[in-house]
mmCIF file of C-alpha atoms in Angstrom:
data_model
loop_
_atom_site.group_PDB
_atom_site.id
_atom_site.type_symbol
_atom_site.label_atom_id
_atom_site.label_comp_id
_atom_site.label_asym_id
_atom_site.label_seq_id
_atom_site.Cartn_x
_atom_site.Cartn_y
_atom_site.Cartn_z
ATOM 1 C CA UNK A 1 86.612 76.573 84.533
ATOM 2 C CA UNK A 2 85.892 74.630 87.491
ATOM 3 C CA UNK A 3 86.570 78.628 88.950
ATOM 4 C CA UNK A 4 83.620 79.766 87.094
ATOM 5 C CA UNK A 5 81.402 76.130 87.551
ATOM 6 C CA UNK A 6 82.175 76.374 91.717
ATOM 7 C CA UNK A 7 81.548 80.313 92.688
ATOM 8 C CA UNK A 8 78.125 80.342 92.435
ATOM 9 C CA UNK A 9 77.599 77.291 94.531
ATOM 10 C CA UNK A 10 80.621 79.228 96.984
ATOM 11 C CA UNK A 11 78.992 82.152 97.008
ATOM 12 C CA UNK A 12 75.882 80.711 99.155
ATOM 13 C CA UNK A 13 77.895 78.060 101.144
ATOM 14 C CA UNK A 14 81.586 79.677 101.569
ATOM 15 C CA UNK A 15 81.784 83.163 101.880
ATOM 16 C CA UNK A 16 84.831 85.221 104.022
ATOM 17 C CA UNK A 17 82.973 88.000 105.243
ATOM 18 C CA UNK A 18 85.914 90.841 106.184
ATOM 19 C CA UNK A 19 86.856 91.259 110.000
ATOM 20 C CA UNK A 20 89.267 92.589 112.002
ATOM 21 C CA UNK A 21 92.163 90.804 111.799
ATOM 22 C CA UNK A 22 91.234 90.340 107.254
ATOM 23 C CA UNK A 23 92.947 91.678 104.706
ATOM 24 C CA UNK A 24 89.914 92.216 102.479
ATOM 25 C CA UNK A 25 86.872 94.733 102.427
ATOM 26 C CA UNK A 26 84.357 92.644 101.112
ATOM 27 C CA UNK A 27 82.608 89.693 101.366
ATOM 28 C CA UNK A 28 84.570 87.079 99.255
ATOM 29 C CA UNK A 29 84.279 83.324 98.998
ATOM 30 C CA UNK A 30 86.325 80.814 99.718
ATOM 31 C CA UNK A 31 86.873 77.615 98.602
ATOM 32 C CA UNK A 32 88.388 77.949 95.189
ATOM 33 C CA UNK A 33 91.314 75.320 96.343
ATOM 34 C CA UNK A 34 89.037 72.997 95.337
ATOM 35 C CA UNK A 35 89.233 73.789 92.248
ATOM 36 C CA UNK A 36 92.869 74.503 92.114
ATOM 37 C CA UNK A 37 93.530 70.867 93.379
ATOM 38 C CA UNK A 38 90.659 69.395 91.256
ATOM 39 C CA UNK A 39 92.130 70.562 87.875
ATOM 40 C CA UNK A 40 95.902 69.903 89.381
ATOM 41 C CA UNK A 41 94.750 66.635 89.780
ATOM 42 C CA UNK A 42 92.572 65.864 86.748
ATOM 43 C CA UNK A 43 95.547 66.952 84.336
ATOM 44 C CA UNK A 44 97.871 64.548 86.230
ATOM 45 C CA UNK A 45 95.547 61.684 85.558
ATOM 46 C CA UNK A 46 95.028 62.872 81.578
ATOM 47 C CA UNK A 47 99.432 63.119 81.657
ATOM 48 C CA UNK A 48 99.790 59.442 83.256
ATOM 49 C CA UNK A 49 97.588 57.984 81.025
ATOM 50 C CA UNK A 50 99.707 59.506 77.751
ATOM 51 C CA UNK A 51 102.831 58.197 79.693
ATOM 52 C CA UNK A 52 102.273 55.934 82.701
ATOM 53 C CA UNK A 53 104.836 55.106 85.420
ATOM 54 C CA UNK A 54 105.756 52.414 87.376
ATOM 55 C CA UNK A 55 103.578 50.642 89.579
ATOM 56 C CA UNK A 56 105.431 51.532 92.911
ATOM 57 C CA UNK A 57 105.474 55.430 91.594
ATOM 58 C CA UNK A 58 102.076 55.647 90.844
ATOM 59 C CA UNK A 59 101.049 54.447 93.990
ATOM 60 C CA UNK A 60 103.302 57.238 95.826
ATOM 61 C CA UNK A 61 101.176 59.247 93.679
ATOM 62 C CA UNK A 62 98.047 57.830 95.028
ATOM 63 C CA UNK A 63 99.046 57.472 98.440
ATOM 64 C CA UNK A 64 99.571 61.721 98.396
ATOM 65 C CA UNK A 65 96.854 62.578 96.723
ATOM 66 C CA UNK A 66 94.751 61.012 99.035
ATOM 67 C CA UNK A 67 96.539 62.385 101.680
ATOM 68 C CA UNK A 68 95.894 65.794 100.138
ATOM 69 C CA UNK A 69 92.018 65.371 100.161
ATOM 70 C CA UNK A 70 91.509 64.167 103.429
ATOM 71 C CA UNK A 71 93.458 67.626 104.611
ATOM 72 C CA UNK A 72 90.892 68.880 101.699
ATOM 73 C CA UNK A 73 88.033 67.652 103.656
ATOM 74 C CA UNK A 74 89.880 68.789 107.062
ATOM 75 C CA UNK A 75 89.802 72.353 105.389
ATOM 76 C CA UNK A 76 86.465 72.696 103.903
ATOM 77 C CA UNK A 77 85.325 71.377 107.606
ATOM 78 C CA UNK A 78 86.800 74.473 108.753
ATOM 79 C CA UNK A 79 86.259 77.212 106.641
ATOM 80 C CA UNK A 80 82.446 76.195 106.901
ATOM 81 C CA UNK A 81 82.621 75.726 110.841
ATOM 82 C CA UNK A 82 85.791 76.559 112.319
ATOM 83 C CA UNK A 83 87.144 73.531 114.354
ATOM 84 C CA UNK A 84 89.046 73.894 117.849
ATOM 85 C CA UNK A 85 92.766 73.704 117.264
ATOM 86 C CA UNK A 86 94.110 70.641 118.486
ATOM 87 C CA UNK A 87 91.115 68.327 116.486
ATOM 88 C CA UNK A 88 92.532 70.189 113.273
ATOM 89 C CA UNK A 89 96.317 69.728 114.616
ATOM 90 C CA UNK A 90 95.829 66.174 114.667
ATOM 91 C CA UNK A 91 94.039 65.488 111.729
ATOM 92 C CA UNK A 92 96.579 67.259 110.005
ATOM 93 C CA UNK A 93 99.432 65.281 111.827
ATOM 94 C CA UNK A 94 97.311 62.323 110.939
ATOM 95 C CA UNK A 95 97.678 63.314 106.949
ATOM 96 C CA UNK A 96 101.386 64.238 106.835
ATOM 97 C CA UNK A 97 101.759 60.900 108.503
ATOM 98 C CA UNK A 98 100.209 58.852 106.281
ATOM 99 C CA UNK A 99 102.061 60.392 103.062
ATOM 100 C CA UNK A 100 105.211 60.576 104.909
ATOM 101 C CA UNK A 101 105.044 56.761 105.721
ATOM 102 C CA UNK A 102 103.049 55.451 102.405
ATOM 103 C CA UNK A 103 104.510 57.451 100.303
ATOM 104 C CA UNK A 104 108.538 58.275 100.491
ATOM 105 C CA UNK A 105 109.382 54.793 102.724
ATOM 106 C CA UNK A 106 112.465 54.792 101.911
ATOM 107 C CA UNK A 107 113.380 57.972 101.098
ATOM 108 C CA UNK A 108 116.224 59.023 103.867
ATOM 109 C CA UNK A 109 118.323 62.322 103.975
ATOM 110 C CA UNK A 110 120.661 62.407 106.825
ATOM 111 C CA UNK A 111 120.976 58.200 106.940
ATOM 112 C CA UNK A 112 124.862 59.044 108.581
ATOM 113 C CA UNK A 113 123.539 61.822 111.223
ATOM 114 C CA UNK A 114 119.703 61.040 112.350
ATOM 115 C CA UNK A 115 118.775 57.504 113.002
ATOM 116 C CA UNK A 116 115.468 56.215 111.249
ATOM 117 C CA UNK A 117 112.809 57.387 114.371
ATOM 118 C CA UNK A 118 114.644 60.758 114.862
ATOM 119 C CA UNK A 119 114.650 61.350 110.863
ATOM 120 C CA UNK A 120 110.833 60.461 110.623
ATOM 121 C CA UNK A 121 110.055 62.547 113.890
ATOM 122 C CA UNK A 122 111.945 65.377 112.425
ATOM 123 C CA UNK A 123 110.500 65.083 108.839
ATOM 124 C CA UNK A 124 106.510 64.821 110.178
ATOM 125 C CA UNK A 125 106.910 68.084 112.575
ATOM 126 C CA UNK A 126 108.510 69.710 109.293
ATOM 127 C CA UNK A 127 105.766 68.944 107.542
ATOM 128 C CA UNK A 128 102.718 70.060 110.060
ATOM 129 C CA UNK A 129 104.749 73.237 109.858
ATOM 130 C CA UNK A 130 105.365 73.757 106.416
ATOM 131 C CA UNK A 131 101.008 72.886 105.987
ATOM 132 C CA UNK A 132 100.278 75.243 108.293
ATOM 133 C CA UNK A 133 102.998 78.009 107.430
ATOM 134 C CA UNK A 134 101.230 78.495 104.275
ATOM 135 C CA UNK A 135 97.705 78.630 105.198
ATOM 136 C CA UNK A 136 99.162 81.486 107.508
ATOM 137 C CA UNK A 137 100.772 82.905 104.306
ATOM 138 C CA UNK A 138 97.582 82.557 101.650
ATOM 139 C CA UNK A 139 96.534 86.249 103.475
ATOM 140 C CA UNK A 140 96.754 88.323 100.618
ATOM 141 C CA UNK A 141 95.287 88.426 96.504
ATOM 142 C CA UNK A 142 97.823 86.307 95.004
ATOM 143 C CA UNK A 143 100.250 86.221 97.588
ATOM 144 C CA UNK A 144 100.531 82.016 97.551
ATOM 145 C CA UNK A 145 100.355 82.156 93.770
ATOM 146 C CA UNK A 146 103.622 84.758 93.830
ATOM 147 C CA UNK A 147 104.545 81.746 96.305
ATOM 148 C CA UNK A 148 104.360 78.370 94.658
ATOM 149 C CA UNK A 149 104.589 78.805 90.848
ATOM 150 C CA UNK A 150 108.343 80.002 90.932
ATOM 151 C CA UNK A 151 108.389 76.834 93.576
ATOM 152 C CA UNK A 152 106.133 74.286 91.544
ATOM 153 C CA UNK A 153 108.003 75.569 87.967
ATOM 154 C CA UNK A 154 110.858 74.733 88.661
ATOM 155 C CA UNK A 155 110.360 71.851 89.987
ATOM 156 C CA UNK A 156 108.705 70.319 87.236
ATOM 157 C CA UNK A 157 111.376 71.264 85.147
ATOM 158 C CA UNK A 158 113.505 69.648 87.355
ATOM 159 C CA UNK A 159 111.145 66.755 86.407
ATOM 160 C CA UNK A 160 111.649 67.050 82.478
ATOM 161 C CA UNK A 161 115.552 66.923 83.070
ATOM 162 C CA UNK A 162 116.064 64.009 85.473
ATOM 163 C CA UNK A 163 116.999 65.636 88.563
ATOM 164 C CA UNK A 164 114.010 64.418 90.325
ATOM 165 C CA UNK A 165 111.817 61.453 89.607
ATOM 166 C CA UNK A 166 109.391 61.502 86.810
ATOM 167 C CA UNK A 167 106.493 61.529 89.834
ATOM 168 C CA UNK A 168 107.633 64.090 91.499
ATOM 169 C CA UNK A 169 108.023 66.484 88.298
ATOM 170 C CA UNK A 170 104.771 65.462 86.554
ATOM 171 C CA UNK A 171 102.818 66.097 90.189
ATOM 172 C CA UNK A 172 105.153 69.574 90.428
ATOM 173 C CA UNK A 173 103.615 70.428 86.424
ATOM 174 C CA UNK A 174 99.933 69.199 87.864
ATOM 175 C CA UNK A 175 99.757 71.943 90.422
ATOM 176 C CA UNK A 176 101.767 74.521 88.517
ATOM 177 C CA UNK A 177 98.672 74.625 86.309
ATOM 178 C CA UNK A 178 96.091 74.097 88.881
ATOM 179 C CA UNK A 179 97.223 77.089 89.955
ATOM 180 C CA UNK A 180 97.710 79.562 86.951
ATOM 181 C CA UNK A 181 94.486 78.511 86.679
ATOM 182 C CA UNK A 182 93.400 79.700 89.809
ATOM 183 C CA UNK A 183 95.135 82.721 89.503
ATOM 184 C CA UNK A 184 93.105 84.971 87.310
ATOM 185 C CA UNK A 185 90.165 84.623 89.716
ATOM 186 C CA UNK A 186 92.458 85.292 92.632
ATOM 187 C CA UNK A 187 94.168 89.016 91.421
ATOM 188 C CA UNK A 188 93.548 91.649 93.785
ATOM 189 C CA UNK A 189 90.908 92.485 94.136
ATOM 190 C CA UNK A 190 90.094 88.657 94.322
ATOM 191 C CA UNK A 191 87.276 87.490 93.170
ATOM 192 C CA UNK A 192 87.756 84.160 94.750
ATOM 193 C CA UNK A 193 90.146 82.649 98.033
ATOM 194 C CA UNK A 194 91.383 79.619 97.794
ATOM 195 C CA UNK A 195 90.209 78.813 102.051
ATOM 196 C CA UNK A 196 91.584 76.176 104.180
ATOM 197 C CA UNK A 197 90.384 73.717 101.964
ATOM 198 C CA UNK A 198 92.890 74.684 98.999
ATOM 199 C CA UNK A 199 95.969 76.182 101.446
ATOM 200 C CA UNK A 200 96.409 72.957 103.521
ATOM 201 C CA UNK A 201 96.528 70.631 100.896
ATOM 202 C CA UNK A 202 98.919 72.938 99.108
ATOM 203 C CA UNK A 203 101.178 73.179 102.134
ATOM 204 C CA UNK A 204 100.871 69.210 102.489
ATOM 205 C CA UNK A 205 102.259 69.152 97.920
ATOM 206 C CA UNK A 206 104.353 70.910 98.626
ATOM 207 C CA UNK A 207 106.290 69.692 102.005
ATOM 208 C CA UNK A 208 106.214 66.311 99.874
ATOM 209 C CA UNK A 209 107.745 67.546 96.349
ATOM 210 C CA UNK A 210 110.273 69.984 98.833
ATOM 211 C CA UNK A 211 110.802 66.937 100.835
ATOM 212 C CA UNK A 212 111.398 64.258 96.823
ATOM 213 C CA UNK A 213 114.101 67.290 95.869
ATOM 214 C CA UNK A 214 115.509 67.329 99.498
ATOM 215 C CA UNK A 215 115.993 63.311 98.987
ATOM 216 C CA UNK A 216 118.199 63.941 95.746
ATOM 217 C CA UNK A 217 121.025 65.963 97.808
ATOM 218 C CA UNK A 218 119.383 69.469 96.541
ATOM 219 C CA UNK A 219 118.781 69.910 100.738
ATOM 220 C CA UNK A 220 119.967 73.778 100.190
ATOM 221 C CA UNK A 221 117.510 73.949 97.185
ATOM 222 C CA UNK A 222 114.497 72.841 99.190
ATOM 223 C CA UNK A 223 115.377 75.148 102.193
ATOM 224 C CA UNK A 224 115.795 78.082 99.556
ATOM 225 C CA UNK A 225 112.978 78.138 97.329
ATOM 226 C CA UNK A 226 110.374 78.250 100.110
ATOM 227 C CA UNK A 227 113.158 80.791 102.077
ATOM 228 C CA UNK A 228 110.085 83.746 102.092
ATOM 229 C CA UNK A 229 107.269 81.858 103.342
ATOM 230 C CA UNK A 230 109.010 79.771 105.887
ATOM 231 C CA UNK A 231 110.919 82.688 107.278
ATOM 232 C CA UNK A 232 108.142 85.296 107.389
ATOM 233 C CA UNK A 233 105.674 82.405 109.147
ATOM 234 C CA UNK A 234 107.994 81.908 111.332
ATOM 235 C CA UNK A 235 109.643 85.252 112.397
ATOM 236 C CA UNK A 236 106.025 86.173 112.982
ATOM 237 C CA UNK A 237 105.367 83.187 114.934
ATOM 238 C CA UNK A 238 108.063 83.531 117.369
ATOM 239 C CA UNK A 239 107.468 87.406 118.047
ATOM 240 C CA UNK A 240 103.577 85.932 118.829
ATOM 241 C CA UNK A 241 104.883 83.675 121.362
ATOM 242 C CA UNK A 242 107.647 85.864 122.566
ATOM 243 C CA UNK A 243 104.300 88.631 123.321
ATOM 244 C CA UNK A 244 102.842 85.904 125.204
ATOM 245 C CA UNK A 245 99.860 85.878 122.669
ATOM 246 C CA UNK A 246 97.344 82.967 121.778
ATOM 247 C CA UNK A 247 99.255 81.563 118.733
ATOM 248 C CA UNK A 248 96.255 79.487 117.025
ATOM 249 C CA UNK A 249 94.119 82.629 116.870
ATOM 250 C CA UNK A 250 93.939 84.833 113.332
ATOM 251 C CA UNK A 251 95.996 87.843 113.706
ATOM 252 C CA UNK A 252 97.580 90.613 111.632
ATOM 253 C CA UNK A 253 101.024 90.907 112.029
ATOM 254 C CA UNK A 254 102.781 88.859 109.363
ATOM 255 C CA UNK A 255 105.388 90.928 107.816
ATOM 256 C CA UNK A 256 103.523 90.959 104.178
ATOM 257 C CA UNK A 257 100.404 92.048 106.329
ATOM 258 C CA UNK A 258 102.328 94.324 108.213
ATOM 259 C CA UNK A 259 103.447 95.424 104.654
ATOM 260 C CA UNK A 260 99.732 96.809 103.780
ATOM 261 C CA UNK A 261 99.443 98.810 106.747
ATOM 262 C CA UNK A 262 103.118 100.632 106.340
ATOM 263 C CA UNK A 263 101.387 102.172 102.786
ATOM 264 C CA UNK A 264 102.047 99.181 100.306
ATOM 265 C CA UNK A 265 99.505 98.322 97.890
ATOM 266 C CA UNK A 266 98.529 94.731 97.123
ATOM 267 C CA UNK A 267 99.931 94.211 93.723
ATOM 268 C CA UNK A 268 103.345 96.401 95.994
ATOM 269 C CA UNK A 269 103.790 93.523 97.919
ATOM 270 C CA UNK A 270 103.129 90.322 95.946
ATOM 271 C CA UNK A 271 105.467 92.139 93.040
ATOM 272 C CA UNK A 272 107.786 92.127 95.748
ATOM 273 C CA UNK A 273 106.977 88.411 97.482
ATOM 274 C CA UNK A 274 107.126 87.058 93.189
ATOM 275 C CA UNK A 275 110.659 89.259 92.241
ATOM 276 C CA UNK A 276 111.656 87.537 95.714
ATOM 277 C CA UNK A 277 110.503 84.083 94.867
ATOM 278 C CA UNK A 278 112.279 83.947 91.510
ATOM 279 C CA UNK A 279 115.490 84.961 92.551
ATOM 280 C CA UNK A 280 114.946 82.353 95.127
ATOM 281 C CA UNK A 281 113.757 80.054 92.727
ATOM 282 C CA UNK A 282 117.440 80.824 90.838
ATOM 283 C CA UNK A 283 119.345 80.908 93.304
ATOM 284 C CA UNK A 284 117.752 77.193 93.990
ATOM 285 C CA UNK A 285 119.141 76.465 90.715
ATOM 286 C CA UNK A 286 122.298 77.348 90.866
ATOM 287 C CA UNK A 287 122.646 75.036 93.485
ATOM 288 C CA UNK A 288 121.566 71.919 91.807
ATOM 289 C CA UNK A 289 123.694 72.636 88.896
ATOM 290 C CA UNK A 290 126.696 73.163 91.503
ATOM 291 C CA UNK A 291 126.861 70.239 94.354
ATOM 292 C CA UNK A 292 129.602 72.168 95.433
ATOM 293 C CA UNK A 293 129.778 73.315 98.904
ATOM 294 C CA UNK A 294 130.902 76.877 98.469
ATOM 295 C CA UNK A 295 127.809 77.619 96.266
ATOM 296 C CA UNK A 296 125.883 76.387 97.830
ATOM 297 C CA UNK A 297 126.569 77.988 101.080
ATOM 298 C CA UNK A 298 127.020 81.237 99.099
ATOM 299 C CA UNK A 299 123.792 80.979 97.730
ATOM 300 C CA UNK A 300 122.252 79.646 101.340
ATOM 301 C CA UNK A 301 123.638 83.466 102.115
ATOM 302 C CA UNK A 302 122.720 85.347 99.596
ATOM 303 C CA UNK A 303 119.107 83.573 100.198
ATOM 304 C CA UNK A 304 118.597 84.512 103.814
ATOM 305 C CA UNK A 305 120.248 87.861 102.813
ATOM 306 C CA UNK A 306 117.445 89.111 100.470
ATOM 307 C CA UNK A 307 114.583 87.096 102.478
ATOM 308 C CA UNK A 308 115.867 89.318 105.330
ATOM 309 C CA UNK A 309 116.422 92.530 103.396
ATOM 310 C CA UNK A 310 112.124 92.296 101.834
ATOM 311 C CA UNK A 311 111.163 91.289 105.316
ATOM 312 C CA UNK A 312 112.697 94.557 107.094
ATOM 313 C CA UNK A 313 111.528 96.268 103.305
ATOM 314 C CA UNK A 314 108.145 95.294 104.517
ATOM 315 C CA UNK A 315 108.451 96.373 107.977
ATOM 316 C CA UNK A 316 109.406 100.244 107.289
ATOM 317 C CA UNK A 317 106.521 102.748 106.811
ATOM 318 C CA UNK A 318 105.897 104.280 103.839
ATOM 319 C CA UNK A 319 104.464 106.059 101.350
ATOM 320 C CA UNK A 320 101.632 105.189 99.616
ATOM 321 C CA UNK A 321 102.662 102.842 96.400
ATOM 322 C CA UNK A 322 101.388 101.574 92.801
#
């Protein structure tokens, strides 16, 4: 409903026009992320009114919501009038740092290995990178839905079964609902894009959810769940750095973008990404249920192999599929 109400306004003020580096061919409104976030947070509020959490958990959720809202403002600004890369990165770091220090101040992943400042610094860098990689991956109809629905669905299930805390489970469930509501408007050929107003806060929420999952000891699962997005964005960045390109500029060299040039249809690409992410969610679930080191290692290796095979598949020219 929110998508329907917002679309006429976005058509007027936030139209994404195709260019040489776009994956779409007709002008399409962006800013659907506003509806995703609004729907998710309204659903979360409704759930918490029915099933209140303890004060500290509620405070953490408010901090996360505030950080995501602030990053949505940054994204909206960038959608309408592009910001300098340095300012955009600084604002992202401020939002990620705020959530990291205020929503999870006691959470440690490697207390025996790293001192607190070093771990916090690495967590900040990882959070900033995840915010940006979600933005980078959001370049094709339905691909962010294909990435986040299995991810958030498993985390919602973890919340329901007590594997993660209830607040994390509720947040994942709310995010899942927001994305499912957005999906009909973004299916190929999309009538609405997330825009930076959606992809940036989604990256922050995703990073926070993964951080909370890793904090339960399920570090392997937190790596496996977003592995396709991490691999595609990171390998693409490294290749562009090696070629001496300006990595902050728009481009069409991600593996999923190469796939559309190499003869894959958009449904063919997102269908394969969705299938892989469902398998990755299954492998992550196995590591959560079986904390033994051999199982963790085997699932990680299999996840890396499957992800690598799909990336190679996308990079290989083929006849157009349906």
